Amino acid sequence: MALMALREQLDGLVNSMFLEGLLDDQFEQLQMLQDESSPGFIAELITLFCGDSERILAELTKLLDQAVVDYQKVDAFVHQLKGSSSSVGAQHVKLACVQFRQFCEEHNKEGCLGALNVVKHEYYLLRGKFDTMLQLVDVNPHTEEGQPEGQVASHVVQHLQDPYQQNGVKLYRMPETGGIWIL
Amino acid sequence: MSSPRGPKACGGGAADRQIHVLAVDDSSVDRAVIARLLRSSKYRVTTVDSGKKALELLGLQEPNVNMIITDYWMPEMTGFELLKIVKESSALREIPVVIMSSENVPNRINRCLEEGAEDFLLKPVRPSDVARLCNRMR
């Protein structure tokens, strides 16, 4: 069944992220909080994290571009990013932030620039995998047996209704389009 | 993904007497996490992003807040400052206040507890931390 295969792919991706250390135990704890009353929780959290992170990375880039760097402001932003990555379980990003703060403390501009690059690298690597995780297979609701058409769309689903089971995989129907999201 | 787990011993209570927690944090990610953690235990949750907004809500006629849980480091008003204001207010001082912080600074923790904080949680906050709080609700 194609949906089972998709489900297995998703699980495989998340497991590999744990193994590589991209995600830590905190993410696992958060996954367990997602249930029928909050099916979009992980997706919402990932979206918030990515939006926040990209805002902070843009600010850091600007701040480190100045002739005279305001290390207090830089540190405040890195602290924020460290906090949110820790809360989400984004381990590599968090560790890169820890390194970054040390260079801030030393007022080491070269070190900070290098550390910013590392944080960006780790963040975008994670972001790519998060994007894959959030991909939604748009299933034609009128198709027999729910065969996926193979069209892939990605967005955050906030309000999912009427979960039902199909071959052991939980499916949720999106109210607007009637499309189906697997969890 | 996985089936829900959570503290069985206590929770938010029946709908008509649901325990209401006010969560204060300037980080949208942390607000989402703490809200989900608390709602998993069936608490009613209101989130705000600053101490100022928390006080506005608490100043209303019937805020019906049974617990305040606040981040320590926030711009403009820290969680510690919010704690002090709450404890100095005759209307609000009975409300238990819990402080959250990503930094394990013993002096900070002691100051908060001395000022009347109910508990101090280290971030990242997890389900076991929330379970621990259930006995402290007003």
Coordinates of C-alpha atoms in Angstrom, one line a residue:
Chain A
M1 CA 0.0 0.0 0.0
A2 CA 1.5 3.3 -1.1
L3 CA 0.5 5.1 2.0
M4 CA 2.3 2.6 4.2
A5 CA 5.5 3.1 2.2
L6 CA 5.2 6.8 2.7
R7 CA 4.8 6.3 6.4
E8 CA 7.8 4.1 6.5
Q9 CA 9.8 6.7 4.6
L10 CA 8.9 9.4 7.1
D11 CA 9.8 7.2 10.1
G12 CA 13.1 6.3 8.4
L13 CA 13.9 9.9 7.8
V14 CA 13.2 10.9 11.4
N15 CA 15.2 7.9 12.7
S16 CA 18.2 8.8 10.6
M17 CA 18.0 12.3 11.9
F18 CA 18.2 10.9 15.5
L19 CA 21.1 8.7 14.6
E20 CA 23.1 11.5 13.0
G21 CA 22.5 13.7 16.0
L22 CA 20.5 16.4 14.1
L23 CA 17.7 15.8 16.5
D24 CA 17.9 14.8 20.2
D25 CA 15.7 13.4 22.9
Q26 CA 13.7 16.6 23.2
F27 CA 12.3 16.1 19.7
E28 CA 11.3 12.6 20.7
Q29 CA 9.5 13.9 23.8
L30 CA 7.7 16.5 21.6
Q31 CA 6.6 13.9 19.1
M32 CA 4.9 12.0 21.9
L33 CA 2.8 15.1 22.7
Q34 CA 1.2 15.0 19.2
D35 CA -2.2 13.3 19.3
E36 CA -5.7 13.4 17.9
S37 CA -6.4 16.7 19.7
S38 CA -3.3 18.3 18.2
P39 CA -2.4 16.6 15.0
G40 CA -0.6 19.6 13.6
F41 CA 1.7 20.3 16.6
I42 CA 5.0 19.1 15.2
A43 CA 4.4 20.8 11.9
E44 CA 3.5 24.1 13.7
L45 CA 6.5 23.8 15.9
I46 CA 8.9 23.2 12.9
T47 CA 7.4 26.2 11.1
L48 CA 7.8 28.5 14.1
F49 CA 11.3 27.3 14.6
C50 CA 12.3 27.9 11.0
G51 CA 10.7 31.3 10.8
D52 CA 12.4 32.4 14.0
S53 CA 15.8 31.0 13.1
E54 CA 15.9 32.6 9.7
R55 CA 14.9 36.0 11.2
I56 CA 17.7 35.6 13.7
L57 CA 20.3 34.5 11.1
A58 CA 19.5 37.6 9.0
E59 CA 20.0 39.8 12.1
L60 CA 23.3 38.2 12.9
T61 CA 24.5 38.6 9.4
K62 CA 23.7 42.3 9.5
L63 CA 25.3 42.8 13.0
L64 CA 28.5 41.1 12.0
D65 CA 28.7 43.1 8.9
Q66 CA 29.3 46.3 10.9
A67 CA 32.7 47.8 11.2
V68 CA 32.2 47.9 15.0
V69 CA 30.4 44.9 16.2
D70 CA 27.9 45.1 19.0
Y71 CA 28.7 41.8 20.7
Q72 CA 26.0 42.2 23.3
K73 CA 23.3 42.3 20.6
V74 CA 25.0 39.4 18.8
D75 CA 25.1 37.4 21.9
A76 CA 21.4 38.1 22.7
F77 CA 20.4 36.8 19.3
V78 CA 22.6 33.7 19.6
H79 CA 21.1 33.1 23.0
Q80 CA 17.6 33.2 21.5
L81 CA 18.5 30.8 18.8
K82 CA 20.2 28.4 21.2
G83 CA 17.1 28.5 23.3
S84 CA 14.7 27.7 20.5
S85 CA 16.9 25.0 19.0
S86 CA 17.2 23.4 22.4
S87 CA 13.4 23.5 22.9
V88 CA 12.8 21.8 19.6
G89 CA 15.6 19.3 19.9
A90 CA 17.7 20.7 17.1
Q91 CA 21.0 19.4 18.6
H92 CA 23.6 20.3 16.1
V93 CA 22.2 23.9 15.7
K94 CA 22.2 24.2 19.5
L95 CA 25.8 23.0 19.8
A96 CA 26.9 25.4 17.0
C97 CA 25.3 28.3 19.0
V98 CA 27.2 27.3 22.2
Q99 CA 30.5 27.6 20.2
F100 CA 29.3 30.9 18.8
R101 CA 28.7 32.4 22.2
Q102 CA 32.2 31.7 23.2
F103 CA 33.6 33.7 20.3
C104 CA 31.1 36.5 21.3
E105 CA 32.5 36.5 24.8
E106 CA 36.0 36.9 23.5
H107 CA 34.9 39.7 21.1
N108 CA 36.5 37.6 18.3
K109 CA 35.0 38.8 15.0
E110 CA 36.7 36.2 12.8
G111 CA 35.6 33.5 15.2
C112 CA 32.0 34.9 15.2
L113 CA 31.9 35.0 11.4
G114 CA 33.1 31.4 11.2
A115 CA 30.7 30.3 13.9
L116 CA 27.8 32.0 12.1
N117 CA 28.7 30.0 9.0
V118 CA 28.6 26.8 11.0
V119 CA 25.2 27.7 12.5
K120 CA 23.8 28.5 9.0
H121 CA 25.2 25.3 7.6
E122 CA 23.7 23.2 10.4
Y123 CA 20.4 25.1 10.3
Y124 CA 19.9 24.7 6.5
L125 CA 20.8 21.0 6.6
L126 CA 18.1 20.5 9.2
R127 CA 15.7 22.7 7.4
G128 CA 16.0 20.6 4.3
K129 CA 15.1 17.5 6.2
F130 CA 12.3 19.3 8.0
D131 CA 10.9 20.3 4.6
T132 CA 10.8 16.7 3.5
M133 CA 9.1 15.7 6.7
L134 CA 6.4 18.3 6.2
Q135 CA 5.7 17.2 2.6
L136 CA 2.1 16.5 2.1
V137 CA 0.9 13.9 -0.3
D138 CA -2.3 15.3 -2.0
V139 CA -4.6 12.4 -2.3
N140 CA -7.6 12.7 -4.6
P141 CA -10.5 12.0 -2.2
H142 CA -12.6 10.4 -5.0
T143 CA -9.9 7.9 -6.0
E144 CA -10.6 4.3 -5.2
E145 CA -8.8 3.0 -2.2
G146 CA -7.1 6.3 -1.6
Q147 CA -4.3 5.7 -4.2
P148 CA -2.0 8.7 -4.0
E149 CA -1.7 10.6 -7.3
G150 CA 1.9 11.4 -6.6
Q151 CA 1.4 15.1 -6.4
V152 CA 3.4 16.6 -3.6
A153 CA 2.5 19.9 -1.9
S154 CA 3.9 21.3 1.4
H155 CA 2.2 23.5 3.9
V156 CA 1.3 23.5 7.5
V157 CA -2.1 22.0 8.3
Q158 CA -3.6 23.6 11.4
H159 CA -7.1 22.2 11.7
L160 CA -7.5 18.6 10.7
Q161 CA -10.8 16.8 11.2
D162 CA -12.2 13.3 11.3
P163 CA -9.2 11.0 11.6
Y164 CA -9.8 7.5 10.3
Q165 CA -7.7 4.4 10.0
Q166 CA -6.7 2.8 6.8
N167 CA -4.4 -0.3 6.9
G168 CA -3.0 0.7 10.2
V169 CA -2.1 4.2 9.1
K170 CA -3.9 7.2 10.5
L171 CA -5.3 9.6 8.0
Y172 CA -6.8 13.1 8.4
R173 CA -9.0 14.8 6.0
M174 CA -8.3 18.5 5.3
P175 CA -11.6 20.4 5.5
E176 CA -10.9 22.9 2.6
T177 CA -9.6 20.6 -0.1
G178 CA -10.7 17.2 1.1
G179 CA -7.1 16.1 0.7
I180 CA -5.7 13.6 3.1
W181 CA -2.7 13.9 5.3
I182 CA -1.0 10.9 6.9
L183 CA 0.5 11.1 10.3
Chain B
M1 CA 2.8 9.5 15.5
S2 CA 3.0 7.9 19.0
S3 CA 0.1 7.5 21.3
P4 CA -0.3 10.2 23.9
R5 CA 1.3 9.8 27.3
G6 CA 0.9 12.0 30.3
P7 CA 0.5 12.2 34.1
K8 CA -2.4 10.2 35.2
A9 CA -2.3 11.3 38.8
C10 CA -3.5 14.8 38.2
G11 CA -4.7 17.0 35.4
G12 CA -6.6 20.1 34.5
G13 CA -9.9 18.8 35.8
A14 CA -13.4 18.8 34.4
A15 CA -14.3 21.4 31.9
D16 CA -16.3 23.6 34.3
R17 CA -13.5 23.8 36.8
Q18 CA -10.6 23.6 34.4
I19 CA -7.3 24.9 35.8
H20 CA -6.1 27.9 33.9
V21 CA -2.4 28.5 33.5
L22 CA -0.9 31.8 32.1
A23 CA 2.3 31.1 30.2
V24 CA 4.7 34.0 29.6
D25 CA 7.6 33.7 27.1
D26 CA 8.9 36.0 24.4
S27 CA 9.9 33.0 22.3
S28 CA 7.2 31.7 20.0
V29 CA 8.7 28.3 19.9
D30 CA 8.8 28.0 23.6
R31 CA 5.2 29.3 23.9
A32 CA 4.1 26.5 21.5
V33 CA 6.0 23.9 23.5
I34 CA 4.8 25.0 27.0
A35 CA 1.2 25.3 25.7
R36 CA 1.2 21.8 24.3
L37 CA 2.8 20.4 27.4
L38 CA 0.2 22.0 29.6
R39 CA -2.8 21.2 27.3
S40 CA -1.7 17.6 27.2
S41 CA -2.4 17.5 30.9
K42 CA -5.8 19.1 30.2
Y43 CA -5.0 22.5 31.6
R44 CA -6.5 25.6 30.0
V45 CA -3.6 27.7 28.7
T46 CA -3.3 31.4 27.8
T47 CA 0.0 32.4 26.3
V48 CA 1.4 36.0 26.2
D49 CA 4.8 37.2 25.0
S50 CA 5.7 39.7 27.7
G51 CA 5.4 40.5 31.4
K52 CA 3.5 43.7 30.5
K53 CA 0.8 41.7 28.6
A54 CA 0.7 39.2 31.5
L55 CA -0.1 42.0 34.0
E56 CA -2.8 43.4 31.7
L57 CA -4.5 40.0 31.6
L58 CA -4.1 39.6 35.4
G59 CA -5.6 43.0 36.0
L60 CA -8.9 42.0 34.4
Q61 CA -12.0 41.5 36.5
E62 CA -11.9 37.7 36.5
P63 CA -8.6 36.4 35.2
N64 CA -9.2 33.1 37.0
V65 CA -5.5 32.2 36.7
N66 CA -4.4 29.3 38.8
M67 CA -0.8 29.4 38.0
I68 CA 1.7 31.7 36.2
I69 CA 4.6 30.1 34.4
T70 CA 7.1 32.5 33.0
D71 CA 10.5 32.7 31.2
Y72 CA 13.2 34.4 33.1
W73 CA 15.0 36.3 30.3
M74 CA 12.6 38.6 28.5
P75 CA 13.2 42.0 27.1
E76 CA 11.7 45.0 29.0
M77 CA 10.5 42.9 32.0
T78 CA 12.2 39.8 33.2
G79 CA 10.3 36.9 34.8
F80 CA 11.9 37.9 38.1
E81 CA 10.4 41.4 37.8
L82 CA 7.1 39.9 37.0
L83 CA 7.3 37.6 40.0
K84 CA 8.1 40.5 42.3
I85 CA 5.1 42.5 41.0
V86 CA 2.8 39.6 41.4
K87 CA 4.0 38.8 45.0
E88 CA 3.7 42.5 46.0
S89 CA 0.1 42.7 44.8
S90 CA -2.6 41.8 47.3
A91 CA -4.9 40.7 44.5
L92 CA -2.4 38.4 42.8
R93 CA 0.1 37.2 45.5
E94 CA -1.7 33.9 46.1
I95 CA -1.1 32.8 42.5
P96 CA 1.8 30.4 42.3
V97 CA 4.5 31.5 40.0
V98 CA 7.0 29.2 38.3
I99 CA 10.1 30.5 36.5
M100 CA 11.7 28.8 33.5
S101 CA 15.2 29.4 32.3
S102 CA 17.6 27.8 29.8
E103 CA 20.5 28.7 32.2
N104 CA 21.4 26.9 35.4
V105 CA 22.5 29.7 37.6
P106 CA 22.2 28.8 41.3
N107 CA 22.2 32.5 42.4
R108 CA 19.3 33.2 40.0
I109 CA 17.4 30.1 41.1
N110 CA 17.8 31.0 44.8
R111 CA 16.8 34.7 44.3
C112 CA 13.6 33.5 42.5
L113 CA 12.7 31.0 45.2
E114 CA 13.4 33.6 47.9
E115 CA 11.2 36.1 46.2
G116 CA 8.3 33.5 46.4
A117 CA 8.6 31.5 43.2
E118 CA 6.9 28.1 43.5
D119 CA 9.4 26.3 41.4
F120 CA 12.2 26.8 38.9
L121 CA 12.3 24.8 35.7
L122 CA 15.3 24.3 33.4
K123 CA 14.6 24.5 29.7
P124 CA 14.0 22.6 27.6
V125 CA 10.8 21.9 29.5
R126 CA 9.5 18.3 29.3
P127 CA 6.4 16.4 30.3
S128 CA 7.9 15.3 33.6
D129 CA 8.4 18.9 34.6
V130 CA 4.8 19.7 34.0
A131 CA 3.7 16.6 36.0
R132 CA 5.7 17.9 38.9
L133 CA 3.8 21.2 38.9
C134 CA 0.3 19.7 39.3
N135 CA 0.4 19.7 43.0
R136 CA 1.3 23.4 43.1
M137 CA -1.7 24.7 41.4
R138 CA -3.9 27.0 43.5

